[in-house]
PDB file of C-alpha atoms in Angstrom:
ATOM      1  CA  MET A  29      24.005 174.854 -73.030  1.00 51.00           C
ATOM      2  CA  GLN A  30      24.929 174.955 -69.313  1.00 54.00           C
ATOM      3  CA  LYS A  31      27.242 172.005 -69.860  1.00 59.00           C
ATOM      4  CA  LYS A  32      29.086 173.840 -72.634  1.00 64.00           C
ATOM      5  CA  TYR A  33      29.329 176.946 -70.459  1.00 64.00           C
ATOM      6  CA  SER A  34      30.718 174.931 -67.552  1.00 70.00           C
ATOM      7  CA  ILE A  35      33.331 173.299 -69.798  1.00 75.00           C
ATOM      8  CA  GLY A  36      34.431 176.761 -70.887  1.00 75.00           C
ATOM      9  CA  CYS A  37      34.757 177.795 -67.232  1.00 78.00           C
ATOM     10  CA  VAL A  38      36.900 174.734 -66.421  1.00 80.00           C
ATOM     11  CA  GLU A  39      39.087 175.217 -69.508  1.00 80.00           C
ATOM     12  CA  LYS A  40      39.722 178.842 -68.518  1.00 79.00           C
ATOM     13  CA  GLN A  41      41.353 177.425 -65.373  1.00 84.00           C
ATOM     14  CA  GLY A  42      43.910 175.645 -67.580  1.00 88.00           C
ATOM     15  CA  TYR A  43      42.326 172.173 -67.566  1.00 90.00           C
ATOM     16  CA  GLU A  44      41.984 169.847 -70.521  1.00 91.00           C
ATOM     17  CA  THR A  45      38.422 168.585 -70.508  1.00 91.00           C
ATOM     18  CA  GLU A  46      36.535 165.539 -71.670  1.00 94.00           C
ATOM     19  CA  TRP A  47      32.761 165.873 -71.730  1.00 92.00           C
ATOM     20  CA  VAL A  48      31.395 162.423 -70.891  1.00 95.00           C
ATOM     21  CA  SER A  49      27.692 162.930 -70.148  1.00 93.00           C
ATOM     22  CA  ALA A  50      24.772 161.857 -72.330  1.00 93.00           C
ATOM     23  CA  TYR A  51      24.458 165.488 -73.394  1.00 89.00           C
ATOM     24  CA  ALA A  52      27.908 165.189 -74.969  1.00 91.00           C
ATOM     25  CA  ARG A  53      26.658 162.248 -76.995  1.00 94.00           C
ATOM     26  CA  ASP A  54      23.447 164.093 -77.926  1.00 92.00           C
ATOM     27  CA  GLU A  55      25.432 167.164 -79.023  1.00 89.00           C
ATOM     28  CA  GLY A  56      27.741 164.995 -81.164  1.00 91.00           C
ATOM     29  CA  VAL A  57      30.806 165.821 -79.032  1.00 89.00           C
ATOM     30  CA  ASN A  58      31.463 162.380 -77.540  1.00 93.00           C
ATOM     31  CA  PRO A  59      29.794 159.293 -79.055  1.00 94.00           C
ATOM     32  CA  LYS A  60      30.664 157.325 -75.890  1.00 94.00           C
ATOM     33  CA  GLY A  61      28.933 159.857 -73.612  1.00 94.00           C
ATOM     34  CA  GLY A  62      26.354 158.460 -71.212  1.00 94.00           C
ATOM     35  CA  ASP A  63      24.602 158.900 -67.897  1.00 91.00           C
ATOM     36  CA  GLY A  64      26.428 156.112 -66.052  1.00 93.00           C
ATOM     37  CA  TYR A  65      29.590 158.001 -65.099  1.00 96.00           C
ATOM     38  CA  GLY A  66      28.259 159.920 -62.108  1.00 96.00           C
ATOM     39  CA  TYR A  67      29.846 163.143 -63.382  1.00 97.00           C
ATOM     40  CA  ASP A  68      29.679 165.207 -66.566  1.00 94.00           C
ATOM     41  CA  ILE A  69      33.253 166.319 -67.156  1.00 94.00           C
ATOM     42  CA  ILE A  70      36.707 164.851 -66.616  1.00 96.00           C
ATOM     43  CA  ALA A  71      39.246 167.659 -66.183  1.00 95.00           C
ATOM     44  CA  ARG A  72      43.011 167.073 -66.332  1.00 96.00           C
ATOM     45  CA  LYS A  73      45.838 169.417 -65.383  1.00 95.00           C
ATOM     46  CA  ASP A  74      49.431 168.769 -64.318  1.00 96.00           C
ATOM     47  CA  GLY A  75      48.847 165.010 -64.100  1.00 96.00           C
ATOM     48  CA  LYS A  76      45.847 165.398 -61.797  1.00 96.00           C
ATOM     49  CA  VAL A  77      42.242 164.532 -62.564  1.00 97.00           C
ATOM     50  CA  ARG A  78      39.056 166.233 -61.347  1.00 96.00           C
ATOM     51  CA  TYR A  79      35.525 164.969 -61.871  1.00 97.00           C
ATOM     52  CA  VAL A  80      32.903 167.656 -62.379  1.00 95.00           C
ATOM     53  CA  GLU A  81      29.141 167.217 -62.036  1.00 94.00           C
ATOM     54  CA  VAL A  82      27.153 170.099 -63.512  1.00 91.00           C
ATOM     55  CA  LYS A  83      23.874 171.190 -61.946  1.00 88.00           C
ATOM     56  CA  SER A  84      21.770 174.110 -63.113  1.00 81.00           C
ATOM     57  CA  THR A  85      18.433 175.805 -62.632  1.00 79.00           C
ATOM     58  CA  THR A  86      16.594 178.763 -64.100  1.00 77.00           C
ATOM     59  CA  ALA A  87      15.575 179.832 -60.581  1.00 75.00           C
ATOM     60  CA  THR A  88      17.102 183.045 -59.274  1.00 73.00           C
ATOM     61  CA  THR A  89      17.286 181.978 -55.629  1.00 73.00           C
ATOM     62  CA  GLY A  90      18.076 178.844 -53.661  1.00 71.00           C
ATOM     63  CA  ILE A  91      20.801 176.250 -53.936  1.00 73.00           C
ATOM     64  CA  GLU A  92      18.867 172.998 -53.878  1.00 80.00           C
ATOM     65  CA  PHE A  93      19.559 170.353 -56.479  1.00 85.00           C
ATOM     66  CA  THR A  94      19.124 166.626 -56.836  1.00 90.00           C
ATOM     67  CA  MET A  95      21.920 164.090 -57.191  1.00 93.00           C
ATOM     68  CA  THR A  96      21.426 160.551 -58.383  1.00 95.00           C
ATOM     69  CA  ARG A  97      22.669 157.697 -56.234  1.00 97.00           C
ATOM     70  CA  ASN A  98      25.516 157.143 -58.704  1.00 97.00           C
ATOM     71  CA  GLU A  99      26.523 160.832 -58.626  1.00 97.00           C
ATOM     72  CA  PHE A 100      26.585 160.699 -54.827  1.00 97.00           C
ATOM     73  CA  GLU A 101      28.633 157.486 -54.825  1.00 98.00           C
ATOM     74  CA  GLN A 102      31.143 158.960 -57.295  1.00 98.00           C
ATOM     75  CA  CYS A 103      31.338 162.079 -55.125  1.00 97.00           C
ATOM     76  CA  ARG A 104      32.197 159.886 -52.134  1.00 97.00           C
ATOM     77  CA  ARG A 105      34.626 157.767 -54.158  1.00 97.00           C
ATOM     78  CA  HIS A 106      36.477 160.795 -55.539  1.00 97.00           C
ATOM     79  CA  LYS A 107      35.888 163.035 -52.512  1.00 95.00           C
ATOM     80  CA  ASN A 108      39.197 164.854 -52.881  1.00 97.00           C
ATOM     81  CA  ASN A 109      38.828 165.563 -56.587  1.00 96.00           C
ATOM     82  CA  TYR A 110      35.080 165.776 -57.271  1.00 97.00           C
ATOM     83  CA  ASP A 111      33.472 169.149 -57.886  1.00 94.00           C
ATOM     84  CA  ILE A 112      29.896 170.245 -58.352  1.00 92.00           C
ATOM     85  CA  ALA A 113      29.510 173.203 -60.695  1.00 88.00           C
ATOM     86  CA  TYR A 114      26.171 174.796 -59.845  1.00 85.00           C
ATOM     87  CA  PHE A 115      24.702 177.439 -62.121  1.00 78.00           C
ATOM     88  CA  PHE A 116      21.515 179.247 -61.215  1.00 73.00           C
ATOM     89  CA  SER A 117      19.439 181.694 -63.223  1.00 62.00           C
ATOM     90  CA  THR A 118      20.749 180.030 -66.372  1.00 53.00           C
ATOM     91  CA  LYS A 119      18.031 181.538 -68.541  1.00 58.00           C
ATOM     92  CA  ASN A 120      20.434 184.494 -68.909  1.00 53.00           C
ATOM     93  CA  ILE A 121      23.305 182.397 -70.310  1.00 51.00           C
ATOM     94  CA  ASP A 122      23.872 182.984 -74.000  1.00 52.00           C
ATOM     95  CA  ASN A 123      22.496 180.076 -76.048  1.00 48.00           C
ATOM     96  CA  ASN A 124      25.356 180.423 -78.552  1.00 45.00           C
ATOM     97  CA  MET A 125      28.046 179.132 -76.189  1.00 44.00           C
TER      98      MET A 125
END
């Protein structure tokens, strides 16, 4: 659900998106989706590419989250075009997104 919401947020910015995480595979959106990418979304706009890792929590305070080694390495590799979309208090996000 948070992944779908985050894709909607990125698309509202005018980006074309490709959901590449295992959740995309599980939701039937991308059969090639998997956990090995180090990011959840590839966003393209005006010939440029951004890599987006989505993190979320149902907590209402705090900004701590965990990154895998691969996510961290991809963040370093794509340091100028890697974003972390962090959503907190996600229990209030509509499940129908």
